[in-house]
CSV table of C-alpha atoms in Angstrom, one decimal:
chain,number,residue,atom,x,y,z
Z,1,UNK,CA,-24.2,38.6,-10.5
Z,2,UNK,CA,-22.3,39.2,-6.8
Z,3,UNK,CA,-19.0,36.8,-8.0
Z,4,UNK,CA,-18.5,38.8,-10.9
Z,5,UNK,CA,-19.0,42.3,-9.0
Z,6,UNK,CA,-16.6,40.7,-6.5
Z,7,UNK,CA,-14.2,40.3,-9.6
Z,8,UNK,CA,-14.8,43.8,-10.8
Z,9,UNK,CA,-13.6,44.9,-7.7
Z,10,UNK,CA,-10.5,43.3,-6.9
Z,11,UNK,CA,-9.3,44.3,-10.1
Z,12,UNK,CA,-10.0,47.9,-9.4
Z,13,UNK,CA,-8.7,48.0,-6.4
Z,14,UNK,CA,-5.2,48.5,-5.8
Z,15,UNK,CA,-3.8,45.3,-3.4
Z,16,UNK,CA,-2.8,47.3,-0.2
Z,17,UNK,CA,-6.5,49.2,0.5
Z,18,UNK,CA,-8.4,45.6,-0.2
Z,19,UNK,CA,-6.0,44.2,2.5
Z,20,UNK,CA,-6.4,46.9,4.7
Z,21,UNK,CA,-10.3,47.0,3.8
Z,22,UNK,CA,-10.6,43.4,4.5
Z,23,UNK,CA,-8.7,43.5,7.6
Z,24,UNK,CA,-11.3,46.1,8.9
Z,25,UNK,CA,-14.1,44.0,7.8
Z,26,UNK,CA,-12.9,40.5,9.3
Z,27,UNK,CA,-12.4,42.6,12.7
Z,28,UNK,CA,-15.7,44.8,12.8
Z,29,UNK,CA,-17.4,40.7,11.3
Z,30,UNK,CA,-15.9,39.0,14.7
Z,31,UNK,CA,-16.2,41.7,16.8
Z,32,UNK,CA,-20.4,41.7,16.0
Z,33,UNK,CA,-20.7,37.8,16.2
Z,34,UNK,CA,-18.4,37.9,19.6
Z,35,UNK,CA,-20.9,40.4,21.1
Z,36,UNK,CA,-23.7,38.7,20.0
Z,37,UNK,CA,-22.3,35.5,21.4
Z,38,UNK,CA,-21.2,37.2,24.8
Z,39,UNK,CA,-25.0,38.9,25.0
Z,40,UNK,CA,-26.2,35.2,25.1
Z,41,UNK,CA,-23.7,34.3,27.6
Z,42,UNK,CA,-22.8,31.9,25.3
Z,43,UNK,CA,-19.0,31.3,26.6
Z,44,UNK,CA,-18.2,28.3,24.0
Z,45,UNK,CA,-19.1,30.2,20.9
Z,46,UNK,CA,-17.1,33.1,22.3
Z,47,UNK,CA,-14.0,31.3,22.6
Z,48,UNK,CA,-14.6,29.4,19.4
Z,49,UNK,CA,-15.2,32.5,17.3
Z,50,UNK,CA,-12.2,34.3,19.2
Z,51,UNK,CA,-9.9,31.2,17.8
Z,52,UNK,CA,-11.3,31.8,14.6
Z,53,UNK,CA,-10.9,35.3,14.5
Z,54,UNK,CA,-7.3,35.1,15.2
Z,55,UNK,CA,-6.7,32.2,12.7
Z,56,UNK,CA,-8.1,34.4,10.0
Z,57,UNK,CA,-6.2,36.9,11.4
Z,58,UNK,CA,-2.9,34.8,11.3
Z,59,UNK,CA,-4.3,33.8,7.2
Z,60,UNK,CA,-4.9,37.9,6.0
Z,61,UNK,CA,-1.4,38.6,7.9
Z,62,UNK,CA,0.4,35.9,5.7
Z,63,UNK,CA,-1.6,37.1,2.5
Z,64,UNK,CA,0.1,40.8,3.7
Z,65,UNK,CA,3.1,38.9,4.2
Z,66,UNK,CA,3.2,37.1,0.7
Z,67,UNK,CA,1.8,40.7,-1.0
Z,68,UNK,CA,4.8,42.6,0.4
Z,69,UNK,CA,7.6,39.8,-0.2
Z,70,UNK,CA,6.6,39.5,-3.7
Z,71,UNK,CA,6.5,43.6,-4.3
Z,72,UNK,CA,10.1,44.0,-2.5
Z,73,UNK,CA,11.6,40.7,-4.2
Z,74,UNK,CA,10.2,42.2,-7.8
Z,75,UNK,CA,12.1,45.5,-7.3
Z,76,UNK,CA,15.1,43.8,-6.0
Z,77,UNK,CA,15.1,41.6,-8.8
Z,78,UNK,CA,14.2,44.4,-11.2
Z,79,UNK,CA,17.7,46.6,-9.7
Z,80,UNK,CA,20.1,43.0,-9.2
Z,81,UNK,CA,20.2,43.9,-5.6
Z,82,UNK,CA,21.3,40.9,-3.1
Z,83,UNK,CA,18.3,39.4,-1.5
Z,84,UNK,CA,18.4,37.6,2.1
Z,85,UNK,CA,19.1,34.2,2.2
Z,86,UNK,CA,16.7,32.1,3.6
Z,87,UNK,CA,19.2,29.6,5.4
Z,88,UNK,CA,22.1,30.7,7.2
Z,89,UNK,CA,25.5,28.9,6.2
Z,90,UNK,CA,25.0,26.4,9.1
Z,91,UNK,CA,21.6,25.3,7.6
Z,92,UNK,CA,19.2,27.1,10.7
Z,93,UNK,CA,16.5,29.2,9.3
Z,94,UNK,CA,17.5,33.1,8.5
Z,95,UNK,CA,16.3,35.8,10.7
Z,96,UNK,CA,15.0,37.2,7.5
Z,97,UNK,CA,12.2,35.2,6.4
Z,98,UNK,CA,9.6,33.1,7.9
Z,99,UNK,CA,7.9,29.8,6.5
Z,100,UNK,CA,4.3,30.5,7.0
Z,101,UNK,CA,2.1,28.4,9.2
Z,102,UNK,CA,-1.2,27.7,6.8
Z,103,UNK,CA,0.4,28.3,3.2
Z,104,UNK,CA,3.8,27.0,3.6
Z,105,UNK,CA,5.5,29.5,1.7
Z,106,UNK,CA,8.1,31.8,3.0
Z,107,UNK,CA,8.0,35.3,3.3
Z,108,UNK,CA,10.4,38.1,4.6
Z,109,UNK,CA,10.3,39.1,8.4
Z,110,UNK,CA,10.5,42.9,9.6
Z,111,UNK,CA,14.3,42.3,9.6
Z,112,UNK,CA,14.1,41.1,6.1
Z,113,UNK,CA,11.8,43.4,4.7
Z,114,UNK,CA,13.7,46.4,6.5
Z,115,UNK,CA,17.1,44.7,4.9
Z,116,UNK,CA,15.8,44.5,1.4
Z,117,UNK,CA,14.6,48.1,1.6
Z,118,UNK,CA,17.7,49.2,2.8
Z,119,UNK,CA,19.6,47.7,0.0
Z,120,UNK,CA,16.8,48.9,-2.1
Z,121,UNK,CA,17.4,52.4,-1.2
Z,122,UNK,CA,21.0,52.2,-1.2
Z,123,UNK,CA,21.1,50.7,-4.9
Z,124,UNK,CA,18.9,53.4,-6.4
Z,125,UNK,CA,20.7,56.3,-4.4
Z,126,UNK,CA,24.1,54.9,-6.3
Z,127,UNK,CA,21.8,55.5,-9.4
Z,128,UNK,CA,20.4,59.0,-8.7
Z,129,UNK,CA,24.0,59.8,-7.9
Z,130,UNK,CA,25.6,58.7,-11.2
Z,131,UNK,CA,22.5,60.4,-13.5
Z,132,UNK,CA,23.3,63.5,-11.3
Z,133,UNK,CA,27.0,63.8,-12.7
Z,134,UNK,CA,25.4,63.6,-15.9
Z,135,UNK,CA,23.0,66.7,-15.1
Z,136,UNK,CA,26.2,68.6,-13.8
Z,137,UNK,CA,27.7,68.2,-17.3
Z,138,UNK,CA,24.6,68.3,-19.3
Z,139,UNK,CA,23.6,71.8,-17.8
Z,140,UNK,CA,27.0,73.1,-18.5
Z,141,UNK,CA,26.9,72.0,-21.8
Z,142,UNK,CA,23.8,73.9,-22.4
Z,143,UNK,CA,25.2,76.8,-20.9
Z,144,UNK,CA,27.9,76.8,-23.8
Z,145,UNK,CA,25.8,76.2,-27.1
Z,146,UNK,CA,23.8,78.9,-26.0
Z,147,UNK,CA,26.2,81.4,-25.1
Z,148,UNK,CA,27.8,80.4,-28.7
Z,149,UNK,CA,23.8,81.0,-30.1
Z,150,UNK,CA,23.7,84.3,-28.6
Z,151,UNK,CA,27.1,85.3,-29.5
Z,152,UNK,CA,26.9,83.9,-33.6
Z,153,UNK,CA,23.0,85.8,-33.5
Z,154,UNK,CA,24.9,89.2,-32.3
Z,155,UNK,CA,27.8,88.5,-34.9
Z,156,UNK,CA,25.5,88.1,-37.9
Z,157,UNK,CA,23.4,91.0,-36.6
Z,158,UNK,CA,26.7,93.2,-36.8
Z,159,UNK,CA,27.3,91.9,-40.3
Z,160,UNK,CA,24.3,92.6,-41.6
């Protein structure tokens, strides 16, 4: 019954508040074993659960990592904005993305994630920009027909 609450779960969650949830739990997890270990004056298991708390650490940062880098690339796909290379022309890796450590997949660094989100901005600014010219015109349009309204409601009043 506990898998399929864990399920339940997930799915109601959004993605950002269980990563940030389970990023609390893994810390507040170690931090009890590590005391425990350190009130035993057990100096082995202390360094052995601090090494695993900070590969778990390094694992939940990558799943961050991949979460973000697949939300950014999305929009920037979604608006045909230019996304970072991940080589540079003379074939060294791009300040803008990172191959990860335990998964092996790549995902955007700060620089990159600040670049895409710049262009991001930038790109749907140009949007907002070319629907408000529209608004300018639209609004004085509907200044006219209902001037004209008001003006053919008084005219048939007259004539009546």
């Amino acid at each position: 019954m506990r898998p399929l609450f864990q399920r339940l779960e997930r799915m109601m969650i959004p993605t950002e508040t269980r990563l940030a949830w389970e990023r609390i739990r893994l810390g507040k997890s170690y931090a009890i074993a590590i005391a425990a270990a350190r009130a035993t004056k057990d100096n082995e298991k202390v360094e052995s659960l601090q090494r695993d708390h900070r590969i778990e650490i390094d694992l939940h940062d990558e799943e961050e990592d991949e979460f973000i880098t697949r939300k950014l690339l999305g929009k920037a796909r979604r608006l045909r904005v230019p996304i970072p290379h991940r080589h540079n022309e003379d074939k060294t890796e791009s300040e803008h993305w990172y191959e990860g450590h335990y998964t092996g997949s790549w995902y955007l660094t700060t620089r990159g994630i600040t670049t895409l989100r710049d262009e991001i901005r930038r790109e749907l600014k140009a949007k907002h920009e070319a629907r408000s010219q529209w608004m300018f015109w639209l609004t004085g349009l509907t200044g006219v027909i209902g001037s004209l309204t008001g003006l053919v409601a008084l005219l048939i009043s007259k004539a009546l």
